[in-house]
Every structure is written in structure tokens, then in C-alpha cells.
Short mmCIF file of C-alpha atoms and ligand atoms in Angstrom, two decimals:
data_model
loop_
_atom_site.label_atom_id
_atom_site.label_comp_id
_atom_site.label_asym_id
_atom_site.label_seq_id
_atom_site.Cartn_x
_atom_site.Cartn_y
_atom_site.Cartn_z
CA UNK A 1 -56.21 -44.72 -13.67
CA UNK A 2 -54.52 -46.17 -17.10
CA UNK A 3 -53.05 -44.38 -20.15
CA UNK A 4 -55.46 -44.45 -23.03
CA UNK A 5 -53.63 -45.87 -25.95
CA UNK A 6 -52.51 -44.27 -28.98
CA UNK A 7 -51.62 -44.61 -32.57
CA UNK A 8 -50.75 -41.95 -34.63
CA UNK A 9 -50.37 -41.58 -38.34
CA UNK A 10 -47.81 -39.57 -39.70
CA UNK A 11 -48.43 -38.75 -43.02
CA UNK A 12 -45.20 -36.30 -43.68
CA UNK A 13 -45.21 -34.66 -47.19
CA UNK A 14 -47.35 -36.97 -48.79
CA UNK A 15 -50.30 -36.36 -50.86
CA UNK A 16 -53.03 -33.90 -52.39
CA UNK A 17 -56.45 -33.14 -51.26
CA UNK A 18 -57.62 -35.62 -52.95
CA UNK A 19 -55.61 -38.47 -51.80
CA UNK A 20 -55.74 -37.27 -48.52
CA UNK A 21 -60.10 -37.77 -48.49
CA UNK A 22 -59.81 -41.29 -50.35
CA UNK A 23 -56.81 -42.56 -47.35
CA UNK A 24 -59.33 -41.14 -44.66
CA UNK A 25 -62.38 -42.82 -46.05
CA UNK A 26 -60.70 -45.79 -45.73
CA UNK A 27 -59.41 -45.58 -42.20
CA UNK A 28 -63.25 -44.16 -41.57
CA UNK A 29 -65.02 -46.96 -43.21
CA UNK A 30 -62.65 -50.05 -42.24
CA UNK A 31 -63.21 -48.36 -38.65
CA UNK A 32 -67.26 -48.23 -38.52
CA UNK A 33 -66.65 -52.34 -39.25
CA UNK A 34 -64.64 -52.93 -35.85
CA UNK A 35 -67.26 -53.45 -33.00
CA UNK A 36 -69.81 -50.44 -33.93
CA UNK A 37 -66.93 -47.74 -35.08
CA UNK A 38 -65.99 -47.77 -30.58
CA UNK A 39 -62.07 -48.23 -30.72
CA UNK A 40 -59.91 -48.93 -28.27
CA UNK A 41 -58.01 -46.25 -27.77
CA UNK A 42 -57.21 -42.91 -29.77
CA UNK A 43 -56.31 -42.73 -32.88
CA UNK A 44 -54.40 -39.32 -34.62
CA UNK A 45 -54.48 -38.40 -38.66
CA UNK A 46 -51.64 -35.92 -39.19
CA UNK A 47 -51.75 -35.27 -43.41
CA UNK A 48 -49.65 -32.11 -44.67
CA UNK A 49 -50.79 -28.79 -43.99
CA UNK A 50 -52.68 -28.01 -47.13
CA UNK A 51 -55.01 -31.21 -46.74
CA UNK A 52 -55.92 -30.72 -43.13
CA UNK A 53 -59.47 -28.85 -43.37
CA UNK A 54 -60.40 -31.37 -46.14
CA UNK A 55 -59.43 -34.28 -43.37
CA UNK A 56 -60.85 -32.44 -40.62
CA UNK A 57 -64.33 -31.93 -42.27
CA UNK A 58 -63.98 -35.76 -42.95
CA UNK A 59 -63.65 -36.20 -39.14
CA UNK A 60 -66.26 -34.32 -37.93
CA UNK A 61 -68.15 -36.53 -35.88
CA UNK A 62 -65.89 -39.84 -36.03
CA UNK A 63 -63.41 -40.42 -32.88
CA UNK A 64 -60.28 -39.92 -34.90
CA UNK A 65 -58.79 -36.50 -34.43
CA UNK A 66 -56.48 -34.18 -36.47
CA UNK A 67 -52.72 -33.38 -35.95
CA UNK A 68 -50.02 -30.80 -37.26
CA UNK A 69 -46.53 -32.19 -38.42
CA UNK A 70 -44.94 -29.03 -36.80
CA UNK A 71 -45.63 -25.82 -35.79
CA UNK A 72 -44.01 -22.63 -34.84
CA UNK A 73 -42.51 -21.32 -31.61
CA UNK A 74 -43.79 -17.76 -32.35
CA UNK A 75 -47.31 -17.16 -31.61
CA UNK A 76 -47.76 -14.90 -34.54
CA UNK A 77 -46.09 -12.09 -36.86
CA UNK A 78 -43.51 -12.67 -39.68
CA UNK A 79 -42.72 -15.36 -39.95
CA UNK A 80 -43.14 -16.44 -43.54
CA UNK A 81 -44.41 -19.99 -44.33
CA UNK A 82 -44.48 -21.27 -40.56
CA UNK A 83 -47.70 -22.46 -39.21
CA UNK A 84 -48.37 -21.58 -35.24
CA UNK A 85 -50.63 -23.34 -32.59
CA UNK A 86 -53.67 -21.20 -32.99
CA UNK A 87 -53.70 -21.39 -36.62
CA UNK A 88 -53.29 -25.47 -36.07
CA UNK A 89 -56.13 -25.40 -33.46
CA UNK A 90 -58.67 -23.32 -35.88
CA UNK A 91 -58.42 -26.02 -38.41
CA UNK A 92 -59.38 -28.36 -36.25
CA UNK A 93 -55.85 -30.37 -34.74
CA UNK A 94 -55.77 -31.88 -31.40
CA UNK A 95 -52.39 -32.53 -31.36
CA UNK A 96 -49.00 -31.84 -33.20
CA UNK A 97 -46.07 -33.54 -33.21
CA UNK A 98 -42.47 -32.17 -32.51
CA UNK A 99 -39.12 -32.14 -32.73
CA UNK A 100 -39.72 -34.98 -35.82
CA UNK A 101 -36.20 -36.33 -36.63
CA UNK A 102 -36.70 -35.35 -40.12
CA UNK A 103 -37.10 -31.87 -38.95
CA UNK A 104 -34.30 -32.12 -36.61
CA UNK A 105 -31.95 -32.99 -39.03
CA UNK A 106 -33.16 -31.16 -42.07
CA UNK A 107 -33.91 -27.78 -40.22
CA UNK A 108 -31.10 -27.84 -37.29
CA UNK A 109 -34.27 -27.62 -34.90
CA UNK A 110 -32.20 -28.26 -31.26
CA UNK A 111 -33.49 -29.54 -28.25
CA UNK A 112 -34.19 -25.76 -26.59
CA UNK A 113 -36.52 -25.16 -30.04
CA UNK A 114 -38.03 -28.57 -29.69
CA UNK A 115 -38.46 -27.29 -26.44
CA UNK A 116 -39.96 -24.16 -27.03
CA UNK A 117 -41.78 -25.45 -29.94
CA UNK A 118 -43.35 -27.87 -27.07
CA UNK A 119 -44.49 -24.79 -24.87
CA UNK A 120 -46.33 -22.76 -27.16
CA UNK A 121 -48.60 -26.44 -28.50
CA UNK A 122 -49.32 -26.03 -24.76
CA UNK A 123 -50.22 -22.29 -25.16
CA UNK A 124 -52.69 -22.67 -27.64
CA UNK A 125 -54.69 -25.79 -26.30
CA UNK A 126 -52.77 -28.40 -27.81
CA UNK A 127 -51.22 -32.07 -27.12
CA UNK A 128 -47.56 -32.04 -28.35
CA UNK A 129 -46.36 -35.47 -29.13
CA UNK A 130 -42.09 -34.65 -28.69
CA UNK A 131 -39.90 -37.12 -30.94
CA UNK A 132 -36.81 -38.11 -29.41
CA UNK A 133 -34.38 -40.98 -30.07
CA UNK A 134 -31.30 -41.38 -31.06
CA UNK A 135 -28.94 -42.20 -34.45
CA UNK A 136 -27.17 -45.20 -35.58
CA UNK A 137 -23.55 -43.41 -34.68
CA UNK A 138 -25.07 -42.60 -31.22
CA UNK A 139 -26.44 -45.90 -30.95
CA UNK A 140 -23.40 -47.37 -32.02
CA UNK A 141 -21.42 -45.90 -29.68
CA UNK A 142 -23.22 -46.69 -26.88
CA UNK A 143 -25.06 -43.67 -26.20
CA UNK A 144 -28.79 -43.94 -26.68
CA UNK A 145 -29.54 -43.27 -23.41
CA UNK A 146 -27.52 -40.91 -22.57
CA UNK A 147 -28.83 -38.79 -25.81
CA UNK A 148 -32.34 -39.67 -25.54
CA UNK A 149 -31.99 -38.63 -21.06
CA UNK A 150 -30.85 -35.48 -22.62
CA UNK A 151 -33.62 -35.39 -25.13
CA UNK A 152 -35.87 -34.99 -22.17
CA UNK A 153 -34.23 -33.01 -20.04
CA UNK A 154 -34.23 -29.93 -22.52
CA UNK A 155 -37.99 -30.36 -22.09
CA UNK A 156 -38.53 -30.16 -18.36
CA UNK A 157 -37.86 -26.16 -17.83
CA UNK A 158 -40.40 -25.46 -20.59
CA UNK A 159 -43.90 -27.67 -19.03
CA UNK A 160 -46.91 -25.95 -17.66
CA UNK A 161 -47.33 -26.39 -14.53
CA UNK A 162 -50.78 -28.29 -14.36
CA UNK A 163 -50.98 -31.78 -14.13
CA UNK A 164 -53.34 -31.71 -16.83
CA UNK A 165 -51.17 -30.27 -19.48
CA UNK A 166 -48.29 -31.91 -18.25
CA UNK A 167 -50.85 -35.44 -18.44
CA UNK A 168 -50.94 -34.26 -21.93
CA UNK A 169 -48.07 -34.38 -22.92
CA UNK A 170 -46.81 -37.96 -25.74
CA UNK A 171 -43.32 -38.91 -25.77
CA UNK A 172 -42.94 -40.55 -29.25
CA UNK A 173 -39.34 -42.42 -28.75
CA UNK A 174 -38.29 -43.14 -32.56
CA UNK A 175 -34.43 -44.36 -32.97
CA UNK A 176 -33.05 -42.06 -36.16
CA UNK A 177 -31.87 -45.39 -37.84
CA UNK A 178 -35.13 -47.39 -38.02
CA UNK A 179 -37.64 -44.11 -39.25
CA UNK A 180 -38.24 -45.30 -42.88
CA UNK A 181 -35.38 -47.72 -43.25
CA UNK A 182 -37.64 -50.78 -43.15
CA UNK A 183 -35.62 -51.42 -39.73
CA UNK A 184 -37.73 -51.60 -37.31
CA UNK A 185 -35.73 -51.28 -33.07
CA UNK A 186 -35.40 -54.72 -31.17
CA UNK A 187 -38.03 -55.53 -28.89
CA UNK A 188 -35.28 -55.60 -25.78
CA UNK A 189 -33.84 -52.30 -27.51
CA UNK A 190 -37.68 -50.64 -27.95
CA UNK A 191 -38.34 -52.05 -24.21
CA UNK A 192 -35.09 -50.52 -22.82
CA UNK A 193 -35.33 -46.98 -23.80
CA UNK A 194 -38.79 -46.97 -22.97
CA UNK A 195 -38.48 -48.02 -19.60
CA UNK A 196 -35.45 -45.68 -19.00
CA UNK A 197 -38.23 -42.50 -20.31
CA UNK A 198 -41.13 -43.89 -18.67
CA UNK A 199 -38.31 -44.17 -15.47
CA UNK A 200 -37.24 -39.75 -15.88
CA UNK A 201 -40.96 -38.89 -16.43
CA UNK A 202 -41.65 -40.59 -13.27
CA UNK A 203 -38.37 -39.30 -10.74
CA UNK A 204 -39.44 -35.68 -12.89
CA UNK A 205 -42.68 -35.23 -12.75
CA UNK A 206 -43.97 -37.96 -9.96
CA UNK A 207 -47.59 -39.30 -10.63
CA UNK A 208 -48.34 -37.16 -13.87
CA UNK A 209 -44.87 -38.42 -15.09
CA UNK A 210 -46.44 -41.81 -15.34
CA UNK A 211 -49.89 -40.78 -16.56
CA UNK A 212 -47.84 -39.70 -20.03
CA UNK A 213 -47.87 -41.60 -23.17
CA UNK A 214 -45.10 -42.95 -24.55
CA UNK A 215 -45.22 -44.45 -27.83
CA UNK A 216 -43.21 -45.76 -30.42
CA UNK A 217 -41.89 -45.35 -34.35
CA UNK A 218 -39.93 -46.43 -36.26
CA UNK A 219 -41.03 -48.72 -39.60
CA UNK A 220 -44.01 -50.38 -37.64
CA UNK A 221 -46.07 -52.19 -40.55
CA UNK A 222 -48.72 -55.02 -39.50
CA UNK A 223 -45.77 -57.64 -39.23
CA UNK A 224 -43.99 -56.28 -36.06
CA UNK A 225 -47.10 -54.03 -34.41
CA UNK A 226 -48.44 -57.12 -32.33
CA UNK A 227 -44.97 -57.45 -30.64
CA UNK A 228 -43.82 -53.93 -30.51
CA UNK A 229 -46.89 -52.89 -29.00
CA UNK A 230 -47.18 -55.60 -26.40
CA UNK A 231 -44.56 -54.32 -24.45
CA UNK A 232 -45.04 -53.41 -20.64
CA UNK A 233 -43.84 -49.77 -21.51
CA UNK A 234 -45.17 -48.84 -25.04
CA UNK A 235 -48.25 -46.84 -25.23
CA UNK A 236 -49.10 -47.35 -29.10
CA UNK A 237 -47.27 -46.01 -32.26
CA UNK A 238 -46.36 -42.95 -34.38
CA UNK A 239 -46.17 -44.63 -37.82
CA UNK A 240 -44.94 -42.99 -41.29
CA UNK A 241 -44.74 -45.40 -44.63
CA UNK A 242 -47.61 -47.81 -43.34
CA UNK A 243 -49.98 -45.17 -41.87
CA UNK A 244 -50.17 -44.04 -45.89
CA UNK A 245 -51.95 -47.68 -46.82
CA UNK A 246 -55.58 -47.28 -44.76
CA UNK A 247 -55.50 -51.46 -44.59
CA UNK A 248 -51.59 -51.42 -43.02
CA UNK A 249 -53.08 -48.64 -40.91
CA UNK A 250 -56.35 -50.33 -39.54
CA UNK A 251 -54.42 -53.61 -39.16
CA UNK A 252 -51.58 -51.68 -36.99
CA UNK A 253 -55.06 -49.55 -34.83
CA UNK A 254 -56.43 -53.90 -34.80
CA UNK A 255 -53.12 -54.29 -32.92
CA UNK A 256 -53.05 -52.60 -29.96
CA UNK A 257 -56.99 -52.95 -29.47
CA UNK A 258 -55.46 -56.53 -29.04
CA UNK A 259 -53.30 -55.68 -26.00
CA UNK A 260 -56.02 -53.23 -24.42
C1 PEP B 301 -42.25 -41.81 -38.51
O1 PEP B 301 -42.03 -40.75 -39.70
O2 PEP B 301 -42.35 -40.86 -37.68
C2 PEP B 301 -42.23 -42.46 -38.85
C3 PEP B 301 -42.34 -43.71 -37.50
O3 PEP B 301 -41.88 -43.19 -40.28
P1 PEP B 301 -41.98 -45.37 -40.72
O4 PEP B 301 -43.35 -45.64 -40.26
O5 PEP B 301 -41.88 -45.10 -42.03
O6 PEP B 301 -40.07 -45.52 -40.41
#
């Protein structure tokens, strides 16, 4: 069976409810003009937590899914300011981003915490989009694959046993030096790491590992999306800056549709 492509928009800490509504309306209007509203793969929007409810209302009846940008590793309780998986589900989320490099860097999320969050997402019925990727210093000293390999290894003990859940995992390769910098990784660099991730997933999880989607993130734009999505082991993209402009985001969705 083929993997379904995936384009995820990470809006980060941008937008109030009104602007979130405008953005989602622009995206839905654009999609409705394309092939009768049919989209080739899956599209997921991850607005800030405060706009999830408003965006979910707009997405009702559309093929676009809702996702959170982070979740607590805890189920409930005295964790002021945190949002758990059940709350995300309750507001309409199907997906959640886990271990984004901005959280790993600013909030000290280490590999084990990321793995716990991934497990919490599965527990609460969400599909985790787990981010992995090396810093510039790590790439420059030739350690990119080693770092990504270690980030993946930390996940395996926390994965659920059932195939249906394992195959729902999404891995996002996001070289930290390419996020929000306007500098995307070269095709050869992207394909090398994606092939390495695929190899690791298949070696550790067999057929389940072959079905897990691996998306690329880091300064994807309409001008480079087609070339990136054409790479053999790239199943879609995690989009930051360009997801805040409906025309750009739609052009990126079109680029993935052209491949599959
Ligand atoms: C991201 O935040 O995950 C990301 C890839 O951002 P950008 O597209 O802006 O580099």
C-alpha cells in the first residue's frame, strides 16, 4: 500500500482569532477551486492553541485536518498552562506536532521528553508528528545522521505495539539551521537523511516502518517545494513561514499533488 502524502502548516505563535479565520478561509476557498475540492494527500493546519476552536469550526465538512503545536506528556492535573492530548482531541485535533526544535531549544525538551509526549499523543488518540533534525554545528562536524539516529532510537521503546498506531506516526526531518532562515537544505542532504530515517524505521519496525510518513521541514516555499517533494523518500512537508500566506501554502499543496 502507498503512503498518503501530507502537508502540515505550523502557524507557530502567529495570529489572533480573526486573522486565523481569514487564513483558513483563504486556504479552503483556494482548495475548493482545485479539482472539485479533492486533494491528493492530507492537509493539516496547526494554529496557536487559542485559535484551535475557531479554526475547527471553519474546517467542519472540509478535507483539511486540525493539529496542535505541542502537548503535555501528562494526562491531566496540576500542570499550569499545559494542554493535554485529550483537550486537543476535544477541540477537534487529529494530529499534534511533538519535539519541534524551537521547543527542544527554548524549553529544554530532550529526546526522552519528546518520546513521552509522543506516547501521550498515541494514548489520547492523536497522530504525533515528531520532529528530528541536527543543528548547524552538528552538521558541520559530520554528525547529522548520528544525531537524527539517536533522536529516533529514543522513540522506539515508547511506540505502541499495534501496527495501526505505529503506522500513524509521522516523522518530520527539520534541520534546525534551515528553519525560518530562508536557507533550505540541498536535495542531496534531504534525500540522504530521509533515506537514513526510512532505513532506521524499516529495520526497527518492519512493514510498519515502511508505512510511516517522513516529511521535510525547513524554509519550504512555492519556489522549492516541487523539487523537494520530488525526492524519493520525501512524503510531504512541514511548513512554517509559508503556511501563513494562503497563496503560498496552496502553491505548496499543489506541488505535492503533482508528484502523487
Ligand atoms: C517549522 O517551523 O517547522 C518550519 C519548517 O518553519 P519554516 O518553514 O519557516 O522554516
